[in-house]
Amino acid sequence: MTIQKVGVIGCGLMGHGIAQIAAASGHDVVVRETEQGALDKGLGRIRKSLAKLVEKEKLTQDVADGAFGRITGTLDLADLADCDLVVEAIIEDLGIKNTLYAELGRICKPATILASNTSSFRVGDMGAASGRPERMVGLHFFNPVQLMKLVEVVKTDKTSDEVFAEAKAFGEAVGKVPVSASDTPGFVVNRLLVPYMAEAMRMVERGDATVEDVDAGMTLGCGYPMGPFTLTDYVGLDTTLSILEGWHAEDPSNPLFVPPALLKQKVAEGKLGRKSGEGFYDWQGDKRA
Ligand code: 3HC
């Protein structure tokens, strides 16, 4: 089977990027949101990102127009029924995801591959909810999806070899380098990245270093493009906290998974990072103030 028609559920931070790269690589894309306002906003982000890539001469205007033209927005999940692949990128709430997967299991054609962009849950749990666990994989992209070269392809103990191979081939078709990962907390990247971000916060809590000095240390000392605090602002403090809380609930004895007090406090104050205008830093739109 060749994946030609791709459904994307959720047109937010990750979903809009996934829809965009799928369309830019020649796939027909149906992107589903639950409200017209969210759909319009997501499609607007795609338009803006494509325009930026044209401006930077990474895409021609023709290719960008073609990509946008291959994307259809919908509020109706049934419009995804005949997709070859459905990638879910909705809120990190397992109850909501499982309800969605049960619905997808009912409405999608038997050959549809179901994929989750989850960063914190077991892909196998969603596969079980769908009623077709052998056709379920993880496809974990990185933010900003349009620029980051990696996709983690997650195989559960039920994913069929054929579905896993198709998912990896799709990752390559959209221009990413796929790495194989097991269905364990954080897969490969977040299992290393999120405890690192949390330890940076604990370092500041202890008064060992400032936010600015930690970031300077990791950018200038290790060549990372962003220090851990800029990166947490970029990813979202709420997202980071929800990942840690999920892992901590599953394994309370692991000290790496304990959510730092500083993170909990900022989220309680509504300081969620770039998207709310304030996190560890102040933001004006996409740039640090
Ligand atoms: N579409 C199109 N263009 C975009 C874009 C997008 N979505 N996002 C950024 N750009 C453009 C910028 O507008 C900018 O254009 P300009 O030069 O005209 O202003 C250009 O790309 C380069 O951006 P920057 O000026 O910010 O320059 P950088 O060289 O710093 O590149 C970056 C940006 C690629 C984001 C780089 O800073 C980086 O690699 N940061 C680390 C990101 C990272 O670690 N991501 C992973 C997060 S973890 C994750 O996603 C997992 C999840 O489960 C938590």
XYZ file of C-alpha atoms and ligand atoms in Angstrom:
343
model
C 0.000 0.000 0.000
C 1.207 3.524 -0.729
C 0.019 6.255 1.563
C -1.629 8.930 -0.562
C -4.458 10.397 1.490
C -3.549 11.557 4.990
C -5.911 12.653 7.741
C -4.569 14.913 10.478
C -6.599 15.393 13.640
C -5.839 18.653 15.391
C -4.494 21.745 13.615
C -2.606 23.253 16.545
C 1.123 23.610 17.230
C 2.016 20.130 15.919
C -0.976 19.250 13.734
C -0.655 22.231 11.416
C 2.999 21.360 10.800
C 2.218 17.698 10.120
C -0.565 18.650 7.692
C 1.797 21.074 5.964
C 4.719 18.680 5.437
C 2.369 15.924 4.280
C 0.804 18.243 1.684
C 4.165 19.720 0.650
C 5.398 16.201 -0.143
C 2.449 15.539 -2.463
C -0.133 13.890 -0.193
C -3.786 14.829 -0.156
C -4.538 16.004 3.365
C -7.763 16.342 5.319
C -7.249 18.183 8.577
C -9.913 18.038 11.240
C -10.577 20.431 14.076
C -13.542 20.558 16.447
C -14.321 24.269 15.954
C -14.242 26.532 12.921
C -12.175 29.170 14.763
C -9.417 26.651 15.590
C -9.466 25.326 12.037
C -9.157 28.813 10.546
C -6.296 29.618 12.913
C -4.451 26.403 12.041
C -4.873 26.906 8.296
C -3.655 30.485 8.768
C -0.505 29.165 10.439
C 0.122 26.839 7.508
C -0.284 29.719 5.068
C 2.122 31.859 7.095
C 4.720 29.092 7.392
C 4.561 28.339 3.648
C 4.982 32.059 2.908
C 8.037 32.135 5.189
C 9.580 29.159 3.403
C 8.968 30.860 0.039
C 10.521 34.074 1.366
C 13.590 32.105 2.460
C 13.709 30.381 -0.956
C 13.207 26.947 0.571
C 10.035 26.465 -1.517
C 8.848 28.017 -4.761
C 5.514 29.855 -4.779
C 4.084 27.130 -7.062
C 5.011 24.349 -4.650
C 3.620 26.302 -1.695
C 0.355 27.010 -3.540
C 0.136 23.347 -4.572
C 0.664 22.230 -0.976
C -1.994 24.558 0.399
C -4.367 23.464 -2.359
C -4.021 19.811 -1.314
C -5.243 20.570 2.232
C -8.939 20.389 3.047
C -10.220 21.471 6.436
C -13.166 19.767 8.099
C -15.046 19.606 11.382
C -16.418 16.144 10.550
C -14.388 13.095 11.567
C -16.240 11.007 8.958
C -14.317 12.893 6.247
C -11.235 10.927 7.317
C -12.864 7.518 6.754
C -11.061 6.736 3.490
C -7.617 8.019 4.519
C -4.648 5.660 4.149
C -3.081 7.160 7.262
C -4.577 9.202 10.098
C -2.182 11.128 12.341
C -3.654 12.362 15.605
C -2.142 15.480 17.200
C -4.747 16.585 19.731
C -4.497 17.589 23.391
C -2.506 15.239 25.645
C -5.485 13.715 27.453
C -5.623 9.930 27.281
C -9.378 9.748 27.916
C -10.123 12.108 25.017
C -7.614 10.307 22.786
C -9.061 6.870 23.561
C -12.595 8.056 22.791
C -11.307 9.417 19.481
C -9.477 6.164 18.634
C -12.594 4.103 19.364
C -14.470 6.334 16.899
C -11.676 6.075 14.296
C -11.732 2.292 14.672
C -15.421 2.343 13.788
C -15.355 4.760 10.862
C -12.021 4.270 9.044
C -11.589 1.773 6.223
C -9.923 -1.464 7.386
C -6.584 -0.602 5.733
C -6.196 2.783 7.445
C -3.055 3.119 9.550
C -3.632 5.011 12.799
C -0.760 7.059 14.213
C -0.435 9.211 17.300
C 1.916 12.150 17.734
C 1.677 11.712 21.512
C 4.733 12.708 23.504
C 3.715 11.146 26.787
C 1.275 8.247 26.496
C 1.646 4.605 25.567
C 0.803 4.178 21.912
C -0.417 0.654 22.726
C -3.196 2.043 24.963
C -4.614 4.000 22.036
C -4.188 1.004 19.731
C -6.267 -1.064 22.141
C -8.956 1.652 22.231
C -9.125 1.657 18.420
C -9.907 -2.052 18.260
C -7.183 -2.482 15.606
C -3.928 -2.471 17.609
C -1.920 -4.080 14.800
C -2.560 -0.978 12.627
C -1.474 1.527 15.308
C 1.943 3.226 15.489
C 3.464 6.301 17.042
C 4.664 9.056 14.696
C 6.294 11.575 16.995
C 7.362 14.769 15.251
C 9.341 17.656 16.740
C 8.518 21.315 17.049
C 8.690 23.170 14.674
C 7.621 20.242 12.515
C 8.469 22.116 9.322
C 12.130 22.506 10.332
C 13.083 19.614 12.618
C 14.434 16.650 10.667
C 13.465 13.806 13.006
C 10.410 11.617 13.401
C 10.285 8.829 15.973
C 8.360 5.822 14.701
C 7.036 3.871 17.657
C 6.289 0.165 17.427
C 4.104 -1.389 20.086
C 4.099 -5.110 20.829
C 1.004 -5.340 18.624
C 2.014 -3.153 15.633
C 2.392 -5.306 12.521
C 5.731 -5.288 10.693
C 3.970 -4.108 7.540
C 2.347 -1.108 9.282
C 5.648 -0.187 10.944
C 7.457 -0.286 7.584
C 4.714 1.851 5.973
C 4.965 4.389 8.779
C 8.742 4.655 8.397
C 8.378 5.049 4.653
C 5.862 7.840 5.253
C 8.355 9.574 7.570
C 10.926 9.493 4.783
C 8.360 10.611 2.190
C 7.669 13.781 4.213
C 11.394 14.542 4.342
C 12.224 13.343 7.849
C 14.778 10.903 9.191
C 12.809 8.175 11.002
C 14.254 6.490 14.074
C 12.663 3.379 15.534
C 11.529 3.562 19.140
C 9.860 1.236 21.598
C 6.618 2.139 23.325
C 8.321 3.336 26.505
C 7.865 6.693 28.345
C 9.338 9.477 26.220
C 10.496 7.089 23.468
C 14.090 8.133 22.667
C 14.248 11.926 22.604
C 11.864 13.075 25.332
C 13.175 10.404 27.720
C 16.483 12.283 27.630
C 15.244 15.806 26.937
C 12.490 16.246 29.536
C 14.545 15.101 32.583
C 17.299 17.460 31.347
C 14.825 20.366 31.253
C 13.531 19.412 34.716
C 17.059 19.249 36.163
C 17.777 22.729 34.752
C 14.729 23.981 36.694
C 15.883 22.239 39.872
C 19.292 23.888 39.446
C 17.599 27.317 39.407
C 15.340 26.341 42.342
C 18.458 25.459 44.367
C 19.978 28.839 43.471
C 22.947 27.189 41.764
C 22.619 29.224 38.550
C 20.280 31.687 36.829
C 17.943 30.886 33.947
C 20.084 33.023 31.645
C 23.359 31.403 32.718
C 22.034 27.869 32.308
C 20.827 28.723 28.794
C 24.115 30.403 27.903
C 25.958 27.379 29.260
C 24.145 24.905 27.071
C 24.090 27.022 23.906
C 27.671 28.229 24.086
C 29.190 25.262 25.885
C 27.438 22.458 24.037
C 26.321 24.107 20.812
C 22.612 23.446 21.447
C 20.451 25.813 19.363
C 18.398 26.736 22.460
C 19.113 26.409 26.165
C 16.693 24.354 28.295
C 14.628 27.336 29.470
C 14.166 28.858 26.015
C 13.285 25.378 24.798
C 10.737 24.823 27.590
C 9.145 28.177 26.708
C 9.103 27.019 23.092
C 7.566 23.599 23.825
C 5.121 24.986 26.428
C 5.437 24.776 30.200
C 2.026 23.099 30.448
C 3.054 20.433 27.916
C 6.318 19.808 29.770
C 4.489 19.563 33.101
C 1.859 17.217 31.723
C 4.581 14.896 30.348
C 6.337 14.779 33.736
C 3.087 14.321 35.661
C 2.088 11.397 33.457
C 5.453 9.649 33.904
C 5.545 10.424 37.631
C 2.083 8.902 38.098
C 3.264 5.771 36.286
C 6.602 5.513 38.146
C 6.610 7.608 41.361
C 9.940 6.109 42.469
C 11.930 7.615 39.579
C 13.451 10.940 40.761
C 13.981 12.053 37.147
C 10.211 12.216 36.663
C 9.328 14.439 39.652
C 7.747 17.686 38.343
C 9.796 20.659 39.648
C 7.980 23.112 41.959
C 9.097 26.036 39.774
C 7.399 24.511 36.753
C 4.175 23.812 38.654
C 4.133 27.363 40.014
C 4.585 28.975 36.582
C 1.862 26.845 35.015
C -0.516 27.686 37.908
C 0.175 31.378 37.174
C -0.710 30.884 33.502
C 2.907 31.392 32.397
C 2.975 28.753 29.699
C 5.867 30.040 27.568
C 5.875 31.531 24.102
C 2.192 30.845 23.479
C 1.038 32.860 26.527
C 3.643 35.633 26.115
C 5.498 34.669 29.310
C 7.239 31.617 30.699
C 10.822 31.676 31.882
C 11.235 34.639 29.516
C 8.921 37.302 28.071
C 7.879 36.777 24.449
C 6.550 39.056 21.742
C 4.976 36.803 19.141
C 7.559 34.239 18.049
C 10.566 36.132 19.417
C 12.020 36.631 22.894
C 11.198 40.145 24.107
N 7.785 27.446 9.293
C 8.543 28.175 8.478
N 9.591 28.913 8.899
C 9.864 28.879 10.218
C 9.122 28.132 11.136
C 8.045 27.398 10.626
N 7.252 26.689 11.424
N 9.646 28.304 12.371
C 10.682 29.135 12.230
N 10.811 29.489 10.942
C 11.775 30.391 10.370
C 11.942 31.599 11.270
O 10.878 32.515 11.060
C 13.260 32.142 10.838
O 13.112 32.959 9.729
P 13.879 34.393 9.692
O 15.326 34.028 9.685
O 13.395 35.009 8.420
O 13.450 35.139 10.924
C 14.010 30.870 10.421
O 13.040 29.819 10.305
C 15.021 30.435 11.390
O 14.477 30.592 12.661
P 15.275 31.346 13.773
O 15.674 32.714 13.407
O 14.485 31.216 15.028
O 16.654 30.612 13.715
P 17.196 29.297 14.290
O 18.388 29.053 13.466
O 17.316 29.434 15.767
O 16.202 28.094 13.996
C 15.002 26.481 15.271
C 15.027 27.885 14.741
C 15.071 25.474 14.127
C 13.661 26.339 15.972
C 16.226 26.256 16.213
O 16.275 27.275 17.155
C 16.168 24.937 16.905
O 16.521 23.903 16.352
N 15.718 24.948 18.177
C 15.551 23.729 18.966
C 14.175 23.190 18.709
C 13.962 21.896 19.384
O 14.785 21.388 20.156
N 12.794 21.308 19.103
C 12.396 20.079 19.735
C 11.477 20.385 20.854
S 10.986 18.944 21.721
C 9.629 18.413 20.902
O 9.148 19.003 19.975
C 9.017 17.146 21.406
C 7.718 17.384 22.112
O 7.097 16.123 22.306
C 7.895 18.053 23.460
